[in-house]
XYZ file of C-alpha atoms in Angstrom:
615
model
C -139.083 -18.406 74.014
C -139.638 -19.771 70.570
C -142.826 -17.742 70.246
C -141.055 -14.532 71.305
C -138.288 -15.052 68.759
C -140.815 -15.512 65.986
C -142.650 -12.293 66.905
C -139.433 -10.303 66.898
C -138.482 -11.697 63.505
C -141.828 -10.538 62.084
C -141.356 -7.036 63.558
C -138.147 -6.368 61.573
C -138.389 -3.848 58.690
C -138.307 -5.220 55.182
C -134.944 -5.447 53.442
C -133.993 -2.701 51.043
C -132.070 -3.466 47.921
C -128.451 -2.307 48.326
C -126.339 -0.980 45.607
C -123.400 -3.004 46.727
C -123.260 -5.592 49.503
C -120.271 -4.684 51.555
C -121.196 -6.432 54.819
C -124.028 -8.342 56.557
C -124.442 -5.570 59.126
C -125.897 -3.252 56.490
C -129.118 -5.291 56.323
C -129.364 -5.541 60.087
C -129.080 -1.838 60.893
C -130.859 -0.472 57.790
C -128.064 1.946 56.667
C -128.317 3.256 53.131
C -125.097 4.997 51.884
C -125.478 8.354 50.126
C -124.976 8.678 46.394
C -121.682 10.557 46.856
C -120.123 7.476 48.474
C -121.426 5.041 45.920
C -118.644 4.063 43.427
C -119.395 4.772 39.784
C -119.659 1.817 37.536
C -118.764 1.591 33.882
C -122.460 1.437 33.013
C -123.104 4.893 34.524
C -120.542 6.627 32.205
C -121.855 5.019 29.114
C -118.520 3.266 28.377
C -116.616 6.518 27.657
C -112.912 6.470 28.696
C -110.675 9.484 29.008
C -107.539 9.296 26.834
C -104.304 11.192 27.287
C -103.609 13.775 24.615
C -101.004 12.676 22.082
C -97.543 14.214 22.300
C -96.564 16.392 19.371
C -94.091 14.667 17.015
C -90.400 15.374 17.563
C -89.156 18.361 15.617
C -85.385 18.716 15.231
C -83.926 22.133 16.054
C -83.465 24.575 13.219
C -81.551 27.806 12.983
C -84.741 29.397 11.584
C -86.904 28.735 14.656
C -86.443 31.458 17.264
C -89.345 30.259 19.476
C -91.262 33.516 19.163
C -88.257 35.605 20.172
C -87.086 38.510 18.009
C -84.082 37.975 15.768
C -80.771 38.643 17.518
C -78.783 41.560 16.150
C -75.138 42.380 16.574
C -72.766 45.131 15.534
C -69.999 42.720 14.493
C -68.650 43.887 11.107
C -68.620 40.451 9.453
C -71.070 37.723 8.459
C -71.666 34.951 10.979
C -70.382 31.460 10.201
C -70.177 28.386 12.371
C -66.415 28.116 11.746
C -64.318 30.979 10.431
C -61.223 28.870 9.695
C -62.797 25.708 8.258
C -65.256 27.389 5.880
C -64.769 29.897 3.113
C -67.394 32.218 1.594
C -65.795 31.653 -1.810
C -66.768 27.971 -1.926
C -70.187 27.741 -3.538
C -72.310 24.739 -2.463
C -74.586 22.939 -4.898
C -77.432 22.604 -2.383
C -78.650 23.525 1.106
C -80.053 21.174 3.740
C -82.092 24.003 5.286
C -83.383 27.286 3.854
C -81.011 30.203 3.872
C -82.272 33.209 5.810
C -81.158 36.733 5.096
C -82.188 39.849 6.983
C -84.591 41.908 4.909
C -82.884 45.125 6.017
C -79.383 43.846 5.264
C -77.987 44.795 1.902
C -74.594 44.298 0.338
C -72.690 47.574 0.614
C -71.214 49.179 -2.436
C -67.455 48.661 -2.990
C -66.677 52.223 -1.871
C -68.782 51.856 1.288
C -67.191 48.475 1.967
C -63.728 50.010 1.819
C -64.824 52.732 4.228
C -66.156 50.114 6.652
C -62.886 48.184 6.498
C -60.907 51.366 7.106
C -63.086 52.313 10.086
C -62.715 48.812 11.461
C -58.925 48.995 11.129
C -58.778 52.359 12.906
C -60.953 51.062 15.754
C -58.689 48.037 16.196
C -55.587 50.235 16.310
C -57.276 52.473 18.890
C -58.101 49.519 21.156
C -54.629 47.994 20.842
C -52.933 51.289 21.635
C -49.175 51.657 21.679
C -47.073 48.544 20.983
C -46.021 46.514 23.991
C -42.519 46.974 25.297
C -40.304 43.863 25.451
C -40.680 43.747 29.232
C -44.491 43.914 29.028
C -44.583 41.255 26.343
C -42.326 38.923 28.345
C -44.464 39.482 31.465
C -47.713 38.606 29.670
C -46.173 35.556 27.995
C -44.798 34.228 31.284
C -48.146 34.904 32.985
C -49.972 32.726 30.430
C -47.643 29.723 30.657
C -48.961 26.354 31.838
C -46.983 26.565 35.060
C -48.730 29.838 36.007
C -52.357 29.336 34.968
C -54.726 26.635 33.760
C -56.951 29.041 31.812
C -56.900 28.027 28.186
C -59.079 27.947 25.077
C -58.861 24.776 23.001
C -59.166 25.127 19.237
C -59.993 21.693 17.812
C -61.148 20.105 14.585
C -63.931 22.666 14.038
C -61.427 25.528 14.069
C -62.362 29.008 15.264
C -66.108 28.672 15.867
C -68.540 31.540 16.376
C -69.176 30.727 20.049
C -65.426 30.713 20.697
C -65.406 34.485 20.144
C -67.651 34.839 23.186
C -65.304 32.619 25.233
C -62.316 34.783 24.308
C -64.078 37.976 25.385
C -65.099 36.276 28.645
C -61.425 35.520 29.340
C -60.446 39.074 28.441
C -62.857 40.346 31.086
C -60.418 39.254 33.828
C -57.056 38.850 32.046
C -55.160 40.924 29.512
C -54.149 37.881 27.468
C -55.445 34.366 26.941
C -53.684 31.172 25.887
C -55.106 29.400 22.819
C -54.048 25.814 22.120
C -54.516 24.671 18.516
C -54.663 20.996 17.576
C -56.213 18.923 14.824
C -57.162 19.752 11.249
C -56.889 23.592 11.431
C -53.150 23.387 12.252
C -52.410 22.381 8.645
C -52.749 26.110 7.843
C -51.615 27.947 10.967
C -51.302 31.258 9.114
C -55.037 31.214 8.433
C -55.746 30.401 12.097
C -53.622 33.328 13.305
C -55.168 35.706 10.757
C -58.751 34.748 11.635
C -58.080 35.010 15.380
C -56.759 38.552 15.037
C -59.376 39.575 12.473
C -62.495 38.290 14.255
C -61.508 39.139 17.844
C -59.613 42.381 17.236
C -56.746 41.156 19.427
C -53.050 40.679 18.732
C -50.971 37.493 18.872
C -47.886 38.396 20.909
C -46.341 34.924 21.130
C -46.504 31.664 19.231
C -44.799 28.368 19.991
C -46.031 25.568 17.755
C -49.786 25.347 18.242
C -49.801 27.488 21.402
C -50.748 31.152 20.917
C -50.971 34.084 23.334
C -53.777 36.474 22.280
C -53.576 40.005 23.726
C -56.718 42.153 24.080
C -55.179 45.656 23.809
C -54.352 48.553 26.107
C -57.715 50.339 25.777
C -60.000 47.303 25.813
C -63.190 47.939 27.815
C -65.129 44.794 28.857
C -68.323 46.844 29.284
C -68.197 47.868 25.619
C -67.463 44.419 24.238
C -69.435 43.531 21.089
C -72.736 41.676 21.327
C -72.183 38.096 20.128
C -75.411 36.056 19.824
C -74.647 32.412 20.579
C -75.322 29.491 18.266
C -77.320 26.960 20.288
C -76.660 24.134 17.813
C -74.481 23.366 14.850
C -76.242 24.308 11.602
C -76.649 21.721 8.887
C -73.749 21.657 6.451
C -74.535 22.471 2.805
C -74.027 20.006 -0.016
C -70.754 20.428 -1.914
C -69.594 18.755 -5.156
C -68.022 15.304 -5.012
C -64.466 15.364 -3.728
C -63.328 12.151 -5.456
C -64.562 11.990 -9.030
C -64.664 9.029 -11.381
C -61.683 10.218 -13.397
C -58.850 12.580 -12.588
C -58.691 15.593 -14.867
C -56.377 14.867 -17.777
C -56.421 11.065 -17.308
C -58.603 8.309 -18.684
C -60.645 5.909 -16.571
C -58.018 3.156 -16.868
C -55.160 5.515 -15.979
C -57.105 6.757 -12.957
C -57.694 3.204 -11.703
C -54.036 2.330 -12.230
C -52.883 5.417 -10.334
C -55.170 4.658 -7.381
C -53.808 1.119 -7.167
C -50.236 2.375 -7.464
C -50.780 4.972 -4.731
C -51.509 2.287 -2.121
C -47.991 0.832 -2.577
C -46.063 4.115 -2.450
C -43.843 4.397 0.683
C -45.594 6.244 3.500
C -44.420 9.831 3.915
C -45.655 10.183 7.509
C -48.295 8.863 9.900
C -50.774 11.325 11.357
C -51.677 11.149 15.037
C -55.229 11.823 16.153
C -55.711 15.485 17.116
C -52.053 16.180 16.399
C -50.147 19.239 15.211
C -49.874 19.184 11.402
C -48.162 22.510 10.587
C -45.173 20.779 8.936
C -47.338 18.617 6.647
C -47.484 21.032 3.683
C -43.663 21.563 3.490
C -43.157 17.799 3.781
C -45.481 17.111 0.836
C -43.824 19.843 -1.245
C -40.385 18.384 -0.577
C -41.619 14.875 -1.385
C -42.973 16.078 -4.741
C -39.427 17.011 -5.739
C -38.652 13.315 -6.118
C -41.955 11.401 -6.073
C -44.988 11.683 -8.301
C -47.387 10.262 -5.710
C -47.404 10.840 -1.958
C -49.191 8.657 0.583
C -49.995 9.791 4.124
C -51.137 7.210 6.661
C -54.194 8.496 8.560
C -55.381 5.316 10.272
C -57.264 6.063 13.477
C -58.447 9.506 12.366
C -62.160 10.197 11.814
C -63.195 10.103 8.178
C -64.152 13.776 8.146
C -60.732 14.754 9.535
C -58.496 13.167 6.924
C -60.817 14.283 4.112
C -60.526 17.884 5.338
C -56.738 17.487 5.505
C -56.766 16.290 1.892
C -58.735 19.377 0.828
C -56.268 21.671 2.604
C -53.314 19.949 0.927
C -55.060 20.329 -2.439
C -55.321 24.096 -1.952
C -52.009 24.812 -0.187
C -49.432 22.566 -1.891
C -51.208 22.547 -4.531
C -51.876 18.993 -5.694
C -54.600 16.632 -6.917
C -56.423 14.260 -4.567
C -56.308 10.698 -5.898
C -57.981 8.575 -3.241
C -58.859 8.100 0.440
C -59.014 4.289 0.275
C -57.995 2.303 3.374
C -57.671 5.515 5.426
C -54.758 6.713 3.267
C -54.444 10.235 1.843
C -53.007 9.793 -1.658
C -52.184 12.946 -3.633
C -50.651 13.461 -7.079
C -48.502 16.401 -8.089
C -50.013 16.611 -11.599
C -48.648 16.550 -15.114
C -47.478 20.166 -15.276
C -45.291 20.000 -12.171
C -42.016 21.882 -12.751
C -39.926 20.673 -9.790
C -36.151 20.948 -9.947
C -35.535 17.248 -9.296
C -37.067 15.189 -12.090
C -39.109 12.127 -11.265
C -38.266 8.746 -12.774
C -40.362 6.537 -10.544
C -42.236 5.185 -13.577
C -38.995 3.792 -14.990
C -37.422 2.546 -11.772
C -39.218 0.882 -8.893
C -38.406 2.668 -5.647
C -39.300 -0.260 -3.418
C -36.893 -2.589 -5.269
C -34.058 -0.082 -5.083
C -34.672 0.435 -1.379
C -34.364 -3.310 -0.796
C -31.184 -3.500 -2.859
C -29.626 -0.524 -1.089
C -30.720 -1.574 2.413
C -27.189 -2.606 3.293
C -25.491 0.215 1.395
C -25.719 3.507 3.231
C -23.625 6.639 3.172
C -23.548 9.015 6.135
C -23.716 12.762 5.515
C -22.684 14.434 8.777
C -21.826 17.911 9.997
C -19.233 18.423 7.239
C -21.853 17.910 4.532
C -20.928 16.389 1.171
C -17.160 16.005 1.421
C -14.819 15.229 -1.450
C -14.001 11.711 -0.214
C -17.706 10.925 0.013
C -17.918 11.047 -3.790
C -15.557 8.074 -3.922
C -17.698 6.199 -1.369
C -20.835 6.730 -3.464
C -19.173 5.381 -6.616
C -17.928 2.369 -4.649
C -21.520 1.612 -3.635
C -22.688 2.040 -7.223
C -20.209 -0.619 -8.297
C -22.465 -3.335 -6.813
C -25.879 -1.671 -6.448
C -28.007 0.502 -8.686
C -28.846 2.890 -5.860
C -27.436 3.923 -2.510
C -29.178 5.270 0.567
C -27.797 8.571 1.885
C -28.677 9.545 5.444
C -28.377 13.258 6.220
C -28.070 14.544 9.780
C -26.610 17.564 11.501
C -25.934 21.080 10.258
C -26.420 20.478 6.478
C -30.083 19.479 7.003
C -30.976 23.125 7.686
C -30.908 23.564 3.882
C -31.910 20.196 2.412
C -32.460 21.625 -1.057
C -28.799 22.580 -1.286
C -27.813 19.065 -0.161
C -29.995 17.451 -2.858
C -28.696 19.802 -5.546
C -25.035 19.219 -4.651
C -25.497 15.440 -4.524
C -26.938 15.363 -8.034
C -24.481 17.914 -9.355
C -21.264 16.363 -8.026
C -22.115 12.664 -8.448
C -24.132 12.788 -11.676
C -26.834 10.623 -10.110
C -30.535 11.193 -9.569
C -32.476 11.365 -6.298
C -35.523 9.159 -6.812
C -36.879 9.197 -3.258
C -36.675 11.383 -0.194
C -38.157 10.879 3.262
C -36.931 13.444 5.765
C -33.144 13.201 5.834
C -33.056 9.869 3.991
C -32.336 9.986 0.243
C -32.129 7.270 -2.426
C -29.478 8.181 -5.039
C -29.791 6.326 -8.363
C -26.737 5.844 -10.589
C -28.501 5.628 -13.998
C -29.347 2.970 -16.567
C -26.107 3.183 -18.549
C -23.702 3.672 -15.669
C -20.452 1.730 -16.224
C -18.341 1.141 -13.076
C -15.238 0.639 -15.235
C -15.584 4.168 -16.606
C -16.196 5.861 -13.290
C -14.308 9.148 -12.810
C -10.939 9.118 -11.082
C -11.340 10.764 -7.685
C -8.037 11.349 -5.828
C -8.573 11.113 -2.092
C -7.834 13.869 0.397
C -5.620 12.407 3.115
C -6.257 15.227 5.591
C -8.652 18.060 6.169
C -7.209 21.350 4.892
C -6.897 24.258 7.279
C -9.872 26.600 7.230
C -9.254 30.113 5.937
C -9.844 33.183 8.078
C -13.184 34.877 7.444
C -14.501 38.236 8.710
C -15.835 38.434 12.237
C -19.307 36.932 12.575
C -20.348 38.871 15.701
C -19.409 42.512 15.410
C -19.265 45.184 18.081
C -22.491 46.833 16.975
C -25.412 45.584 14.951
C -25.979 47.527 11.763
C -28.423 50.353 12.414
C -28.031 50.268 16.219
C -25.746 52.044 18.641
C -23.384 50.316 21.067
C -25.814 50.718 23.969
C -28.768 49.441 21.938
C -26.702 46.438 20.827
C -25.773 45.577 24.426
C -29.381 45.963 25.538
C -30.615 43.692 22.746
C -28.057 40.984 23.600
C -29.128 41.031 27.243
C -32.793 41.012 26.274
C -32.304 38.064 23.903
C -31.251 35.776 26.762
C -34.685 36.188 28.424
C -36.811 35.606 25.323
C -38.849 32.334 25.511
C -37.052 29.437 23.820
C -38.438 28.587 20.384
C -36.990 25.059 20.271
C -34.111 22.969 21.586
C -31.724 21.419 19.100
C -30.604 17.829 19.542
C -27.049 16.830 18.730
C -26.731 15.554 15.143
C -30.470 16.002 14.633
C -32.622 16.769 11.608
C -33.119 20.541 11.334
C -35.100 20.943 8.076
C -38.066 22.539 9.890
C -35.920 25.150 11.668
C -36.144 27.861 8.980
C -40.005 27.761 8.741
C -40.227 27.819 12.541
C -38.081 30.959 12.778
C -40.090 32.665 10.014
C -43.353 31.913 11.807
C -41.943 33.150 15.114
C -40.949 36.462 13.501
C -44.638 37.150 12.822
C -45.156 37.854 16.519
C -41.715 38.182 18.133
C -38.882 40.534 17.337
C -36.194 38.263 18.793
C -35.933 34.475 18.589
C -33.830 32.285 20.872
C -32.854 28.703 20.008
C -31.378 26.515 22.733
C -28.308 24.678 21.405
C -26.815 23.369 24.641
C -24.815 20.206 24.058
C -23.928 21.041 20.442
C -20.323 21.731 19.453
C -19.521 25.403 19.146
C -18.811 25.153 15.429
C -22.187 23.476 14.825
C -24.483 26.082 16.320
C -22.436 28.896 14.797
C -22.851 27.310 11.346
C -26.588 26.974 12.002
C -26.702 30.684 12.831
C -25.004 31.522 9.515
C -27.522 29.396 7.588
C -30.450 31.061 9.364
C -28.975 34.467 8.544
C -28.924 33.615 4.823
C -32.144 31.586 4.509
C -34.666 33.355 6.773
C -33.086 36.084 6.402
C -32.275 37.631 9.783
C -29.505 39.257 11.821
C -27.365 37.275 14.262
C -27.328 38.951 17.678
C -25.339 36.623 19.910
C -24.196 33.063 20.675
C -23.803 33.632 24.432
C -24.468 30.701 26.789
C -24.865 28.310 23.821
C -27.978 30.154 22.632
C -28.615 31.191 19.018
C -30.264 34.628 19.221
C -31.423 36.225 15.964
C -33.241 39.491 15.237
C -35.673 40.066 12.389
C -34.429 43.634 11.755
C -36.090 47.017 11.533
C -37.407 46.660 7.974
C -39.315 43.423 8.578
C -42.609 43.551 6.650
C -44.380 40.530 8.165
C -44.576 38.464 4.981
C -43.495 34.864 5.234
C -41.125 34.020 2.439
C -41.578 30.511 1.185
C -38.428 29.023 -0.244
C -39.660 25.467 -0.314
C -40.349 25.824 -4.024
C -37.051 27.572 -4.736
C -36.055 26.804 -8.276
C -32.485 25.864 -9.027
C -31.116 24.672 -12.338
C -30.810 20.890 -12.343
C -27.858 18.984 -13.698
C -29.741 17.766 -16.742
C -30.793 21.304 -17.646
C -27.198 22.491 -17.330
C -25.995 19.690 -19.593
C -28.602 20.558 -22.220
C -27.847 24.292 -22.016
C -24.764 24.017 -24.211
C -21.256 22.691 -24.556
C -19.652 25.757 -22.991
C -21.664 25.591 -19.785
C -21.077 21.827 -19.625
C -17.306 22.221 -19.850
C -17.373 24.997 -17.280
C -19.330 22.847 -14.846
C -16.929 19.928 -15.304
C -13.914 22.143 -14.662
C -15.570 23.551 -11.566
C -16.481 20.053 -10.317
C -12.924 18.770 -10.840
C -11.361 21.769 -9.113
C -13.792 21.833 -6.201
C -11.812 19.926 -3.567
C -13.401 21.460 -0.531
C -16.716 20.577 1.048
C -19.868 22.472 0.152
C -20.383 22.842 3.887
C -17.020 24.455 4.591
C -17.169 26.628 7.648
C -17.190 30.362 7.253
C -16.208 30.822 10.843
C -12.865 31.129 12.572
C -11.650 30.954 16.103
C -11.239 34.724 16.099
C -15.047 35.262 15.953
C -15.328 35.945 19.655
C -17.220 38.688 21.360
C -14.975 41.616 22.302
C -15.028 42.759 25.866
C -16.769 45.953 26.914
C -13.580 48.026 27.101
C -12.548 47.259 23.546
C -16.112 47.919 22.357
C -16.154 51.337 24.014
C -12.701 52.216 22.695
C -13.683 51.258 19.144
C -16.872 53.288 19.420
C -14.942 56.305 20.697
C -12.376 56.010 17.914
C -15.184 56.001 15.348
């Protein structure tokens, strides 16, 4: 057996060198793997390793790179801008962050050709709008776009009316005749510009406005298939470089005076506090009114983005106008300038407002619905006996015309208004005021009977027939409410609101439920004189006014109405001074005396018809 095993061992084939020893069976059975199954070693490739190609470096998007596509063209008759409300072609930058591209075929038209283009554009807009909407059609569209009826809405935020928003508006107009636009943030400081740009760039018509909510109508002959081509902006272009907003020195002041003014501005009483993404349409009138008494105005903008309150400062600079002092500590501080010619002179440099406010904290005089009464003059002099200044709080009907209240207070008391915040006034007595030489003011022990004035609501409105007057009074009760008046509230913003509403609506309705009858009738008289407008009706405790047939669409701004101050009257001459004193001593009645009587009631239909027939 041992011999046989040795012979078999000798008969085996010789071993072949294997490329890789995977198992002991390979030597026993003599299997040689093919070259295709043999794994490649690093020595066979000569040490060469394949590397992934490097990624190209990141390239930020640019408005110049079209990716090989042809340049987009549109028939829109105006130059494209990212925002049409927050940028102006008149502002020249000092540098660009990316090259400016201009179409080689585009050329500036001659003035005559430009006028022809504008005229053709105006005619096309009138053709698309068609005939004016009837009151019933307007009311139907406005009610259809209310929040309770639809959720479709376009939000206009801090960037204003952007270029891509034009495409959104036309997309809404594809299915609906009108679209609701809600405006909030920085653009609402100048709502007139927002309304103008919306109508100009879209070709539509604003048929209703309530605060920051607009209803934009497309027109009777609008065809969605023929809408203009609006190439979209896929990213926000880089903003150009503009000059410094806050310079080292304010024009007309030295470096030391500028530093002193910036420090002083941080301690001025706050005019108002701005909410983030709020509605700021009343900010410009508030600053103008504050400049009547204060040299510096501070607006608290804590919580707002830095770009927002800086843009608000620029808008105030252009609209008020004023000079920007500082944005330190998130405060907008503006100065009215040296050449300001307000009617109420400013003596804040001589008298500290904060000290007078502390001294007069416990001394306050109420100015209610009767306005500045004769007995109130005695109360003011009694306060001046112990304090240099007195705080006057104004509420109710007189606040519709705050300028008249300020003028009468200075005229009848001889004092000076050194601060005003809303309906709160600080009345200063003067440096050389002597309580022992105060004027003798006999008190009125009862309110005199009011005289009888002409009828406030007549049978027919001037220029209309009896039937047209009745139809307008019925129609006025279904007009959307502009605002609701609170009892004994502050109504200084009522006149600007009515003027703005007359830009889009023929009739305006103000809800005065809960107010005494004499109050809302007096408010109607003040609106008639200040707006001006025509009183239609007071039915169902609603103040309904009409703008009239000859309304020309211009908003009259009476916030800067000039009236002769007391000091100017005294310096005019001895004759005018004596005349003013005689008038002041003989003026026993209130400056807010009612011009209404109990006989100002609406006549019934029979009497109206009989009077019309007799005419």
